[in-house]
CSV table of N, CA and C in Angstrom, one decimal:
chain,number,residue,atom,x,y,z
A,3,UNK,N,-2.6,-40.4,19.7
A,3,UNK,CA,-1.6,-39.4,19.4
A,3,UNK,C,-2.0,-38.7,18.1
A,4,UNK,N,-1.8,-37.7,17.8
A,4,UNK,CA,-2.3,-36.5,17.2
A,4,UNK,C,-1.1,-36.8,15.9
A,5,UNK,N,-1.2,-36.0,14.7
A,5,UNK,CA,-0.3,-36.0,13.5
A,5,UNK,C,0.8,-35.1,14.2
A,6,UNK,N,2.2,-35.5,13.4
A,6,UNK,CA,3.2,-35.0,13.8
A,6,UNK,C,3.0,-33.4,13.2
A,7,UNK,N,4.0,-32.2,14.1
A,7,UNK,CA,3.7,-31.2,13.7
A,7,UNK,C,4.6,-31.0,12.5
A,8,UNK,N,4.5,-30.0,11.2
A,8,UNK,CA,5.3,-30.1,10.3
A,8,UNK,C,6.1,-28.3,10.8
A,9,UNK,N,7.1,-28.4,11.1
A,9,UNK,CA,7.6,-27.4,11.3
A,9,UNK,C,7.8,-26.5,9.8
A,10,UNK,N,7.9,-24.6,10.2
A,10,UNK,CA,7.4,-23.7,9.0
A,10,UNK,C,8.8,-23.4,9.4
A,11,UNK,N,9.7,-22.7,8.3
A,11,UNK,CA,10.4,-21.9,8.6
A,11,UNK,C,9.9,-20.5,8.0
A,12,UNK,N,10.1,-19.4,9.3
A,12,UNK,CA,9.7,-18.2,8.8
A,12,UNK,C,10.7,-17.3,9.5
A,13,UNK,N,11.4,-16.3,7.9
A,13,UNK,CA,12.4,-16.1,8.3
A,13,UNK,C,12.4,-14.3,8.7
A,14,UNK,N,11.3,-14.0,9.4
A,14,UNK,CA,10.9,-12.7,9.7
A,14,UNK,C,9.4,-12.4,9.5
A,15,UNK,N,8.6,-11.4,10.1
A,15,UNK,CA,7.3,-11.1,9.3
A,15,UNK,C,6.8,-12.3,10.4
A,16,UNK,N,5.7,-12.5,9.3
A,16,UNK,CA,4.7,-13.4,9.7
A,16,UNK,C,4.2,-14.3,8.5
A,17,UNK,N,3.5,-15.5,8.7
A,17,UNK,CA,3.0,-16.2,7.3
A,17,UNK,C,2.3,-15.9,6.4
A,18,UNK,N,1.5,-14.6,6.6
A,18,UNK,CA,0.9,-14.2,5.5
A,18,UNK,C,1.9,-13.1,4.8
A,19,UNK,N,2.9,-13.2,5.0
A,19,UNK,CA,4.1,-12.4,3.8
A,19,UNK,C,3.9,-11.0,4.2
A,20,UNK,N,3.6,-10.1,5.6
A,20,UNK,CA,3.8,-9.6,6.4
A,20,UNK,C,5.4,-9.2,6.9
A,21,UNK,N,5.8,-8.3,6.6
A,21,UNK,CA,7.3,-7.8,7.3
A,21,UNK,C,7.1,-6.7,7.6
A,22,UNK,N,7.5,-6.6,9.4
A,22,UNK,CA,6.6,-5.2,9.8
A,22,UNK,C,8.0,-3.9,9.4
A,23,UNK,N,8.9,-4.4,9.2
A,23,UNK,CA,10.0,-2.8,9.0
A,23,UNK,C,9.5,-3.1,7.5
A,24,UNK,N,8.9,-3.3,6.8
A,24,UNK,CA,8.8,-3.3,5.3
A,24,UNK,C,7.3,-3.4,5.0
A,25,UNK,N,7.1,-2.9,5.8
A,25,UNK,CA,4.9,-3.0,5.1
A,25,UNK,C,4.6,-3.1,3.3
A,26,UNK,N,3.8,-3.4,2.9
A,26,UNK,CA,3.1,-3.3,1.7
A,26,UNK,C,2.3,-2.4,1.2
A,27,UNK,N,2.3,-1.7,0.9
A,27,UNK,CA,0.9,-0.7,0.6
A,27,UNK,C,0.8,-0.6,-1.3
A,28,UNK,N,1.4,-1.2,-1.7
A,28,UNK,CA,1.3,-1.0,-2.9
A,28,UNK,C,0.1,-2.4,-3.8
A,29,UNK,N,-0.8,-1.2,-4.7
A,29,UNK,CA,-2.0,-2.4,-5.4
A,29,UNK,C,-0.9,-3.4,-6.6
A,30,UNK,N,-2.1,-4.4,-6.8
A,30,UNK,CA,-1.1,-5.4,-7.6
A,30,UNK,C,-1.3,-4.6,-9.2
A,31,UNK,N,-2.1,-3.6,-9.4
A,31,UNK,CA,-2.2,-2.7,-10.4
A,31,UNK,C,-2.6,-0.9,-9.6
A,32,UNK,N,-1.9,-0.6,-9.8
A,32,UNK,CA,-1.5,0.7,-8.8
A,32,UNK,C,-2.5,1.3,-10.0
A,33,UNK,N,-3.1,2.4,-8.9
A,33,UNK,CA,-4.1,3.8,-9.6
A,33,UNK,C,-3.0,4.4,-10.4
A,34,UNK,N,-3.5,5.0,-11.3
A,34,UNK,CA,-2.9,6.2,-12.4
A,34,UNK,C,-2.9,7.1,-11.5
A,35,UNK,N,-1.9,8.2,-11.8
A,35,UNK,CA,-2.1,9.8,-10.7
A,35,UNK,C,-1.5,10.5,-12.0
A,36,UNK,N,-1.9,11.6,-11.9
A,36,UNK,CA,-2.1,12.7,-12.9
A,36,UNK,C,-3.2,12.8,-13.6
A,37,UNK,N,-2.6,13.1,-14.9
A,37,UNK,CA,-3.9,13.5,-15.6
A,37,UNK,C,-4.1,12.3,-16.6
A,38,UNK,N,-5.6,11.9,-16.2
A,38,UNK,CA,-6.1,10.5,-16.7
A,38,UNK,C,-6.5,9.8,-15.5
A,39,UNK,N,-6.1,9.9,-14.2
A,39,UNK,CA,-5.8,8.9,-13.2
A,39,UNK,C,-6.7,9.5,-12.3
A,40,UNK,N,-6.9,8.7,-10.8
A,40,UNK,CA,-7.3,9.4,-10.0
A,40,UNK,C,-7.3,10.7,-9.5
A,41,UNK,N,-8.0,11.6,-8.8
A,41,UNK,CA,-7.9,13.1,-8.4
A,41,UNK,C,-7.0,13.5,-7.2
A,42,UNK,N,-6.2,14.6,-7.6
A,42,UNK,CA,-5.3,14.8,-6.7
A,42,UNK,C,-5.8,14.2,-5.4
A,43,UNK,N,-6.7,15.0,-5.1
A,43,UNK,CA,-7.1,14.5,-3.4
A,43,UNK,C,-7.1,13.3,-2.9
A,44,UNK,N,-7.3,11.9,-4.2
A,44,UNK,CA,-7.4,10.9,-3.5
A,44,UNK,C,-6.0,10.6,-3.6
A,45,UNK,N,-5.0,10.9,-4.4
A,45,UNK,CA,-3.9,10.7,-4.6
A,45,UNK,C,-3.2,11.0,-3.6
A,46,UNK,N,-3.6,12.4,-2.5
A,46,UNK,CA,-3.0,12.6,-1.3
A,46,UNK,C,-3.2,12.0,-0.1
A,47,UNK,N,-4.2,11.7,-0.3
A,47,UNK,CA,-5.3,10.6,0.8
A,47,UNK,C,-4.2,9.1,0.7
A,48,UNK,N,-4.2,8.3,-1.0
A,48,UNK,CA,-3.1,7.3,-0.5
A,48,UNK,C,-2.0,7.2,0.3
A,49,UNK,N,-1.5,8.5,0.0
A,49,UNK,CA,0.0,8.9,0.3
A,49,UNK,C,0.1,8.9,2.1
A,50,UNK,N,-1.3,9.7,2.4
A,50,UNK,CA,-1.0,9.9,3.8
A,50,UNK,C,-1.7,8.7,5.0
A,51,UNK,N,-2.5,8.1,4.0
A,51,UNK,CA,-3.0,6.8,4.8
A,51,UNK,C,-1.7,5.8,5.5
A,52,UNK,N,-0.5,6.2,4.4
A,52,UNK,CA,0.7,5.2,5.2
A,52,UNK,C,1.1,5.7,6.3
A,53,UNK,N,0.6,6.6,6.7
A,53,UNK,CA,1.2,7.4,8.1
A,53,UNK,C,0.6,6.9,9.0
A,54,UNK,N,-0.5,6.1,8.3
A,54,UNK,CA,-1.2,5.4,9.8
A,54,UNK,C,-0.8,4.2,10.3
A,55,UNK,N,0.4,3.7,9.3
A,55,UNK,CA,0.7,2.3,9.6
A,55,UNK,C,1.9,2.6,10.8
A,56,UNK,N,2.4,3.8,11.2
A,56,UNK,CA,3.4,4.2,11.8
A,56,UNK,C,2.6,5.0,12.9
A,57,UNK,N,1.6,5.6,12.6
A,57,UNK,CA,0.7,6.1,13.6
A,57,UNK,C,-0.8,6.6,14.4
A,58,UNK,N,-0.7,4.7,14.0
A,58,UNK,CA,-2.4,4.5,14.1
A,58,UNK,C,-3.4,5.3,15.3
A,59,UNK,N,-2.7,6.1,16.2
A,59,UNK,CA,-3.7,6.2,17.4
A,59,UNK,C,-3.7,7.6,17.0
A,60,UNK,N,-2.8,8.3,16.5
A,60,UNK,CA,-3.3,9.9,16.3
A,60,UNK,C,-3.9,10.0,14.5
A,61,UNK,N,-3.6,9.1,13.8
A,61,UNK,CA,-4.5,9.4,12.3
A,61,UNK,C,-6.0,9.2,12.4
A,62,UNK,N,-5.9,7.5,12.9
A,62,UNK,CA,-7.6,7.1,12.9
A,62,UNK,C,-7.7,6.1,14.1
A,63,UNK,N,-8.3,6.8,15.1
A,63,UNK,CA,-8.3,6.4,16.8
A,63,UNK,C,-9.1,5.4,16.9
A,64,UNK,N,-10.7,5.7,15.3
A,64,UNK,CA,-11.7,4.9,15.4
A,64,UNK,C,-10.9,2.9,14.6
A,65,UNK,N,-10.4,3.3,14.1
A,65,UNK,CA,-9.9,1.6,13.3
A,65,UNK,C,-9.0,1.1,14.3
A,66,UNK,N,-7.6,2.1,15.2
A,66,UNK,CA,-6.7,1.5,15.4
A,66,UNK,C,-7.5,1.0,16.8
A,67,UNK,N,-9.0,1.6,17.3
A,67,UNK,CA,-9.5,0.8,18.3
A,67,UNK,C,-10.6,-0.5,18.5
A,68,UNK,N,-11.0,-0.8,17.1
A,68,UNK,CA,-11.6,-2.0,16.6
A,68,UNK,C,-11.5,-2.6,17.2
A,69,UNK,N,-9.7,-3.3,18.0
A,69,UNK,CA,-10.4,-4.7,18.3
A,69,UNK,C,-10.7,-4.9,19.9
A,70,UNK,N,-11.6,-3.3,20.3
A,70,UNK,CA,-12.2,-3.8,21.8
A,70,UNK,C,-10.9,-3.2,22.7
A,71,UNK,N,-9.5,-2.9,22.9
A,71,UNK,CA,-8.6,-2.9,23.3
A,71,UNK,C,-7.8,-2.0,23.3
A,72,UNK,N,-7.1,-1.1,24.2
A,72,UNK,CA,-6.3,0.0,24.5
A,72,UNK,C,-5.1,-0.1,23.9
A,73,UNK,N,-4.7,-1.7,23.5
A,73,UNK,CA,-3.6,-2.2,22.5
A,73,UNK,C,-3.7,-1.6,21.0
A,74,UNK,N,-2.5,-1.4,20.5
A,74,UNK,CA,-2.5,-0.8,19.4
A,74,UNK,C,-2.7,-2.0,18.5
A,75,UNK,N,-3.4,-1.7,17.3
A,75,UNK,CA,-4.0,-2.8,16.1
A,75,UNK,C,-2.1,-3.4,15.9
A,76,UNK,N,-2.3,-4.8,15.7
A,76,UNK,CA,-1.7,-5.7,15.4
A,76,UNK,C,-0.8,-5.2,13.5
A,77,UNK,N,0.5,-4.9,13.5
A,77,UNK,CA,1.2,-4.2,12.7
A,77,UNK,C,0.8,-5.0,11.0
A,78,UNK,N,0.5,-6.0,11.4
A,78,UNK,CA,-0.1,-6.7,10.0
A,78,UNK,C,-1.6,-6.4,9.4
A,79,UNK,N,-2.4,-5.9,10.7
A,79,UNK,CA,-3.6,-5.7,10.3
A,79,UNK,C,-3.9,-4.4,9.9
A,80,UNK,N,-2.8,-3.4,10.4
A,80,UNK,CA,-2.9,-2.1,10.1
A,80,UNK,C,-2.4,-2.5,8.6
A,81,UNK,N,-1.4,-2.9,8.2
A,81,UNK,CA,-0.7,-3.0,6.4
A,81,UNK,C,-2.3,-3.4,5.9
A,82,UNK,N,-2.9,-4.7,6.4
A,82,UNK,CA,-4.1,-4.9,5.6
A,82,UNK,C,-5.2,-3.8,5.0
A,83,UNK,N,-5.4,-3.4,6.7
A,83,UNK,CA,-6.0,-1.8,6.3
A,83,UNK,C,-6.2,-1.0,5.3
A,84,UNK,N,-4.9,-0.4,5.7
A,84,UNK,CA,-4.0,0.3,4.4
A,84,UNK,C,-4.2,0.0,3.1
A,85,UNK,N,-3.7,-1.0,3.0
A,85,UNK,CA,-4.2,-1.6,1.2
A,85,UNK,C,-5.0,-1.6,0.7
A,86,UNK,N,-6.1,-2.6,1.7
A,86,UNK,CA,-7.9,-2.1,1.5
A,86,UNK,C,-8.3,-0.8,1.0
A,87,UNK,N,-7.8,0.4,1.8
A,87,UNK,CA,-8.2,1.4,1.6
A,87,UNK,C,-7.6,1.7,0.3
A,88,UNK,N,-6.4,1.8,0.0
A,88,UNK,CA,-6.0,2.1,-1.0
A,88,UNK,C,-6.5,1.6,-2.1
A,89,UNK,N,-7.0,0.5,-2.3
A,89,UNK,CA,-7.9,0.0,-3.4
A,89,UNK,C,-9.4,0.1,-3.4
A,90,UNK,N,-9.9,0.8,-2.3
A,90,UNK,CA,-11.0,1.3,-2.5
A,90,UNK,C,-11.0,2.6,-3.3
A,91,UNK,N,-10.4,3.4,-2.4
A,91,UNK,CA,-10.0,4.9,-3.0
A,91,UNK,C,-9.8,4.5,-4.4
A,92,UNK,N,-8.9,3.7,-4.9
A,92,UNK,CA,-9.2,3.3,-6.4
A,92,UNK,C,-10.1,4.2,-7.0
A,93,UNK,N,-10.8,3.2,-6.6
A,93,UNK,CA,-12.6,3.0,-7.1
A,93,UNK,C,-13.8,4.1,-6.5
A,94,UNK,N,-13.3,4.6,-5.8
A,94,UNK,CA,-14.0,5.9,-5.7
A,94,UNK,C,-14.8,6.7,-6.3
A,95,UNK,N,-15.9,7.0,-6.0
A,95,UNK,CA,-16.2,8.6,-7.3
A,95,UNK,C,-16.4,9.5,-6.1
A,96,UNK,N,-15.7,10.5,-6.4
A,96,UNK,CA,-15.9,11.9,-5.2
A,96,UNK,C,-17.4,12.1,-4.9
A,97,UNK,N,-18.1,12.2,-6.4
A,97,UNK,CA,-19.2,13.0,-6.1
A,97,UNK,C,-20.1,11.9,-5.3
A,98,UNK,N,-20.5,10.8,-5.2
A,98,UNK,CA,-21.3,10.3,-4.8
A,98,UNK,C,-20.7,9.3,-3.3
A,99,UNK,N,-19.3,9.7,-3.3
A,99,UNK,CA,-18.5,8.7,-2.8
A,99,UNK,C,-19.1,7.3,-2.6
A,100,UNK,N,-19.5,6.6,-3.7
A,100,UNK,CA,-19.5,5.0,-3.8
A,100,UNK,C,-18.1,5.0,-4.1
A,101,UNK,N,-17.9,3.2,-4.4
A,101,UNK,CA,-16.5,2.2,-4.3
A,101,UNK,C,-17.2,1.9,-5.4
A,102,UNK,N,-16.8,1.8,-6.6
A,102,UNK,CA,-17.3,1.1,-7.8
A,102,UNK,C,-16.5,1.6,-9.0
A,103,UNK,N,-16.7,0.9,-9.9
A,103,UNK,CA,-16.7,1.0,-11.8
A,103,UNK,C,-18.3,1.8,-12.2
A,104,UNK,N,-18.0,3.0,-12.6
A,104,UNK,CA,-18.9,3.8,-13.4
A,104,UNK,C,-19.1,2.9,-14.9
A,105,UNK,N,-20.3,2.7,-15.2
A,105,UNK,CA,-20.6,1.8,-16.5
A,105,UNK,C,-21.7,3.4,-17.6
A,106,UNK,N,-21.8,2.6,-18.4
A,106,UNK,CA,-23.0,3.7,-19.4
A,106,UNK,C,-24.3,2.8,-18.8
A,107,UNK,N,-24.6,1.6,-18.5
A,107,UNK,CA,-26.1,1.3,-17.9
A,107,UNK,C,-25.9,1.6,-16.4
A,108,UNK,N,-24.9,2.5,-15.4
A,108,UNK,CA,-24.9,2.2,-14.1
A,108,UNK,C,-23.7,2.2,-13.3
A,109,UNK,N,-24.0,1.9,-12.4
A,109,UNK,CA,-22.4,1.8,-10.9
A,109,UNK,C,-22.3,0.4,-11.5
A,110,UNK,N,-21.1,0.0,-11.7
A,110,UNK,CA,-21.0,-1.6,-11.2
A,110,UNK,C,-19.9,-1.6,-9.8
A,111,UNK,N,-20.5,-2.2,-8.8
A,111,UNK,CA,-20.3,-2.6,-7.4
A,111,UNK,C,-18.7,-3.7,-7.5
A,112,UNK,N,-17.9,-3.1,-6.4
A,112,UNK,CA,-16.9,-4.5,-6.2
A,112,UNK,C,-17.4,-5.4,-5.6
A,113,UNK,N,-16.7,-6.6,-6.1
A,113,UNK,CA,-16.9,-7.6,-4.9
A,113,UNK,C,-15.9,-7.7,-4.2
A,114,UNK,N,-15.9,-8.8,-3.4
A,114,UNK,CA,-14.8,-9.3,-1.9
A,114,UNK,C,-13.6,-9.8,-2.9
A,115,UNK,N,-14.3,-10.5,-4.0
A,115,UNK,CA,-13.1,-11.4,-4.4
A,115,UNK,C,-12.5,-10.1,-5.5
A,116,UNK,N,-13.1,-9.7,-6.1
A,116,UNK,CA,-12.2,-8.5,-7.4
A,116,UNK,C,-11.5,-7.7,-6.3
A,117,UNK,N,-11.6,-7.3,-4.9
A,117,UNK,CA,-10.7,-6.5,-4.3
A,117,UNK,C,-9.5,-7.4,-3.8
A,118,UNK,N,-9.8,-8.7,-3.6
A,118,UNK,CA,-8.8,-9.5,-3.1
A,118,UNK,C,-7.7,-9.1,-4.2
A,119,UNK,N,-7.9,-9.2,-5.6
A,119,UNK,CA,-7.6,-9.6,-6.7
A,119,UNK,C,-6.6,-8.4,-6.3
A,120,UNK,N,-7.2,-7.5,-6.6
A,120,UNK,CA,-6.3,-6.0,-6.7
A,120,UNK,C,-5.6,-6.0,-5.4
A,121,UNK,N,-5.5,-6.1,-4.6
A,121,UNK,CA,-4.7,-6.1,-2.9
A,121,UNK,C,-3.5,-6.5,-3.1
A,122,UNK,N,-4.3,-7.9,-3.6
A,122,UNK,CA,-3.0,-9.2,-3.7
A,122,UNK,C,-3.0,-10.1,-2.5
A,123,UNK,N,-4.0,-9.6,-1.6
A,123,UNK,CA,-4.5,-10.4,-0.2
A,123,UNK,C,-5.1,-11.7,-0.5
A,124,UNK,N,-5.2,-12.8,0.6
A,124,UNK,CA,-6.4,-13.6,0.4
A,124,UNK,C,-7.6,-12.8,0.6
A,125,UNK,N,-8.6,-13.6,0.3
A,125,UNK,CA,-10.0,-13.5,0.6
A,125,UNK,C,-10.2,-12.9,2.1
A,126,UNK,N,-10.2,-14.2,2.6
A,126,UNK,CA,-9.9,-14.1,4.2
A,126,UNK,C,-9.6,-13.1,5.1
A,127,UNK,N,-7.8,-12.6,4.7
A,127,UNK,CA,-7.5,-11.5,5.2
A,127,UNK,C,-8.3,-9.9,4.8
A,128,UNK,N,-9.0,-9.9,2.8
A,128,UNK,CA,-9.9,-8.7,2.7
A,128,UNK,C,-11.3,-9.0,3.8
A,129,UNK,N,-11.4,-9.5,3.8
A,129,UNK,CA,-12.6,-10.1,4.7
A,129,UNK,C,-12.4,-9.1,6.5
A,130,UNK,N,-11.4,-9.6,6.7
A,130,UNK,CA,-11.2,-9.0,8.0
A,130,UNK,C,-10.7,-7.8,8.3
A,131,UNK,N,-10.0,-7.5,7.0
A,131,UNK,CA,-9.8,-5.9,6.8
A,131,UNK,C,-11.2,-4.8,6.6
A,132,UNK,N,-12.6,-5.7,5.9
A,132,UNK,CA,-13.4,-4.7,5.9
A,132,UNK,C,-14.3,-4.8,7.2
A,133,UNK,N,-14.0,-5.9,7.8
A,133,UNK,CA,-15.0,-5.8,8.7
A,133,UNK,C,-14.1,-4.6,9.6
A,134,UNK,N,-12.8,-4.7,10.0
A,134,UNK,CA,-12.7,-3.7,10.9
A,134,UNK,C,-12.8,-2.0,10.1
A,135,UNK,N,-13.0,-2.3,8.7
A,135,UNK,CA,-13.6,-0.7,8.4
A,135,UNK,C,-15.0,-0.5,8.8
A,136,UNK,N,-15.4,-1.5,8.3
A,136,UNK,CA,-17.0,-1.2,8.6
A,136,UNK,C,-17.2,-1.1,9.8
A,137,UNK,N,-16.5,-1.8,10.9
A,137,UNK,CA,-16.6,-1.2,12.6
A,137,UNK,C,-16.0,0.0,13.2
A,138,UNK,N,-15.4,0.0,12.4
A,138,UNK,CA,-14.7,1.7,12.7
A,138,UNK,C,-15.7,2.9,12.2
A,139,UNK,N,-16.5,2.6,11.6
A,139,UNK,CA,-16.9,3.4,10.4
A,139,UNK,C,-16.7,4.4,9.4
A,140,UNK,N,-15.6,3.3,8.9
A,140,UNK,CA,-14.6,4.5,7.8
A,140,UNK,C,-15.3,3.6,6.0
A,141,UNK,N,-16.3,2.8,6.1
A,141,UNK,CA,-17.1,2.5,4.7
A,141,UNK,C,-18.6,2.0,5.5
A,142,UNK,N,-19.3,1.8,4.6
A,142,UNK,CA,-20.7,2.0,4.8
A,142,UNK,C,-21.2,0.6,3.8
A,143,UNK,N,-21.3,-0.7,4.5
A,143,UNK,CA,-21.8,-1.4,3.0
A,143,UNK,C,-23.3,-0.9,2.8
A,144,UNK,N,-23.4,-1.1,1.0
A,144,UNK,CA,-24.7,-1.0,0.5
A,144,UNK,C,-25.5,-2.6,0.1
A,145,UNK,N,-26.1,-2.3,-0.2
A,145,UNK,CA,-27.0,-3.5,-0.3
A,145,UNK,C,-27.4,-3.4,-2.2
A,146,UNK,N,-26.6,-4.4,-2.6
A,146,UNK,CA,-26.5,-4.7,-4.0
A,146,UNK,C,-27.0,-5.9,-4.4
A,147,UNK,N,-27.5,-6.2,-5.6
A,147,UNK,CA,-27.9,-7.3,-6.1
A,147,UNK,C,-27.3,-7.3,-7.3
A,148,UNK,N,-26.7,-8.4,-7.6
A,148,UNK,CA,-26.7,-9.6,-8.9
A,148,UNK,C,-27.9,-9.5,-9.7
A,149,UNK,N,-28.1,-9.5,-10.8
A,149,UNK,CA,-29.4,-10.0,-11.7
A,149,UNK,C,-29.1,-11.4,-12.3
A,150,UNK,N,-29.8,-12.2,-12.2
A,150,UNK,CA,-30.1,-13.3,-13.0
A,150,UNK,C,-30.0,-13.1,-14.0
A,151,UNK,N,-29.8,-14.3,-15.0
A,151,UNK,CA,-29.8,-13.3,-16.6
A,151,UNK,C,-30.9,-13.5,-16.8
A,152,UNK,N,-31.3,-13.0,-17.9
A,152,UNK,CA,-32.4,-13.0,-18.5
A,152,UNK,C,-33.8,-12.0,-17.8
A,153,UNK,N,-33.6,-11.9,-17.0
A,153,UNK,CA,-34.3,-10.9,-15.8
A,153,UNK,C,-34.4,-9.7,-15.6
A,154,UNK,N,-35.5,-8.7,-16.2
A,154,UNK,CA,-35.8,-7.7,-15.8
A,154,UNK,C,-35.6,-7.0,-14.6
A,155,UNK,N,-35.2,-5.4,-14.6
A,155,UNK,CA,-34.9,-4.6,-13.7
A,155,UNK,C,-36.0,-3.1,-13.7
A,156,UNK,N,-36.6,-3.2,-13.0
A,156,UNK,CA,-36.2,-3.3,-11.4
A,156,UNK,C,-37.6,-5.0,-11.4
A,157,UNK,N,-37.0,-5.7,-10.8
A,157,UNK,CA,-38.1,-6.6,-10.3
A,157,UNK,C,-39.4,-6.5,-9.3
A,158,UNK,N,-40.1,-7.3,-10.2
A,158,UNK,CA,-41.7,-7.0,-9.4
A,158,UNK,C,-41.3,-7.0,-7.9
A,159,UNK,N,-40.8,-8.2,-7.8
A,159,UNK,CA,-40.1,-8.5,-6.2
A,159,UNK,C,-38.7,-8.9,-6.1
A,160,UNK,N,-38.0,-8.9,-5.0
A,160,UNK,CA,-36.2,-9.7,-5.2
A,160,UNK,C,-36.9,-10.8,-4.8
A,161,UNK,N,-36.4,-12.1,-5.1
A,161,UNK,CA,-36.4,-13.4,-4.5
A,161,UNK,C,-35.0,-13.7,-5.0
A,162,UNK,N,-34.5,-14.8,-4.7
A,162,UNK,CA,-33.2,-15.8,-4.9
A,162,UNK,C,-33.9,-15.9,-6.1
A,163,UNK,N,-35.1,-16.3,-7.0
A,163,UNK,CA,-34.3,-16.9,-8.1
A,163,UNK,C,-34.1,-15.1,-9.4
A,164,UNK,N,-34.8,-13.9,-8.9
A,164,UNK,CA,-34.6,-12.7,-9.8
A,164,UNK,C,-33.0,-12.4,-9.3
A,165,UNK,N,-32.3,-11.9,-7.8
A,165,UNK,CA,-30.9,-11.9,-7.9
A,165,UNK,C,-30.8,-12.3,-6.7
A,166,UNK,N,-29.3,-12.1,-6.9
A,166,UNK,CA,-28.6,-12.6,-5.8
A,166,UNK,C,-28.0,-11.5,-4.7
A,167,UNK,N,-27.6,-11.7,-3.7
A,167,UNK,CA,-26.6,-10.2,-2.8
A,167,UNK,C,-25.2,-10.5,-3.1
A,168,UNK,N,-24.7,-9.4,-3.1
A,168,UNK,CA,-23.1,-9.3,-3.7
A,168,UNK,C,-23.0,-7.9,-2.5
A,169,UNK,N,-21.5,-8.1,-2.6
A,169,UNK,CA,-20.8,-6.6,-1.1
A,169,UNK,C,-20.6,-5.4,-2.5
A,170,UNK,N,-20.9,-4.4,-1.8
A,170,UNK,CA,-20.7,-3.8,-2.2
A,170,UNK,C,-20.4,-2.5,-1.0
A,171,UNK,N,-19.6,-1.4,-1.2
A,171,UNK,CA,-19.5,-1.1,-0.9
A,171,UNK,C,-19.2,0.8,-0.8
A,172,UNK,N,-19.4,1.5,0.4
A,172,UNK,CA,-19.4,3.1,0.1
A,172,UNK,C,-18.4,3.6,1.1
A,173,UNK,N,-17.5,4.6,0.4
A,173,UNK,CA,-17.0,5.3,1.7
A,173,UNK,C,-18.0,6.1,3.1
A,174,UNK,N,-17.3,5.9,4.3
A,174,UNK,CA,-18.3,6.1,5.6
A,174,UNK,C,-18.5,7.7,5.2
């Protein structure tokens, strides 16, 4: 005989803190909008991405068909979506459309976990949220490396011990 089951009480939604009349789309540190903040246009782009959580098959046909199926994306996975994007847009730069922090030596690249951070998602769930962008093809990952310290750039060669791979990522 197996362990007893421990019964959840869930009192709407789902267990990842999901409530479909009450979606989430807000970052755990929200972009600036105006002046200082992000650019109008991505500011309009957040605004209207929530239109997809109400009408995924006429905004974006290519994500709400990810998972293989004439069913409409699962109302938790659209909220995931959503967020994702909205914290990429963050991090956007129009001109080159990468997802990053502009530095004085460079792009610095997000990772999985710094976006979890900002979402407010688990890992897990950004995990699954980018894979169905990257199948949809609404981001484009790049191929980034970590430097070792002490380690010269650009390296004679990459190996594991000059850097490491980290996600990084581009709008599609």
């Amino acid at each position: 005989m197996g362990r007893p089951y421990p019964p959840r009480a869930n009192q709407g939604g789902n267990f990842c803190g999901h409530d479909p009349r009450n979606p989430r789309f807000t970052l755990t540190r929200p972009a600036k909008i105006g002046k200082g903040g992000i650019p109008p246009i991505l500011t309009e782009l957040v605004e209207r991405l929530q239109d997809y959580y109400h009408r995924p098959r006429q905004l974006i046909p290519s994500l709400d068909l990810v998972n293989g199926s004439n069913r409409q994306q699962r109302s938790e996975r659209r909220e995931a979506c959503v967020l994702l994007l909205n914290a990429l847009l963050k991090y956007t730069d129009l001109a080159s459309l990468r997802v990053g922090i502009p530095t004085q030596d460079g792009f610095l690249s997000l990772t999985v976990d710094y976006i979890a951070k900002q979402t407010g998602m688990t890992l897990k769930r950004v995990e699954r949220a980018l894979a169905d962008l990257k199948t949809s093809s609404l981001v484009t990952p790049a191929n980034a490396f970590l430097m070792a310290p002490g380690k010269a750039w650009p390296p004679s060669k990459l190996s594991p011990a000059t850097c490491s791979p980290s996600s990084a990522w581009t709008a599609g």
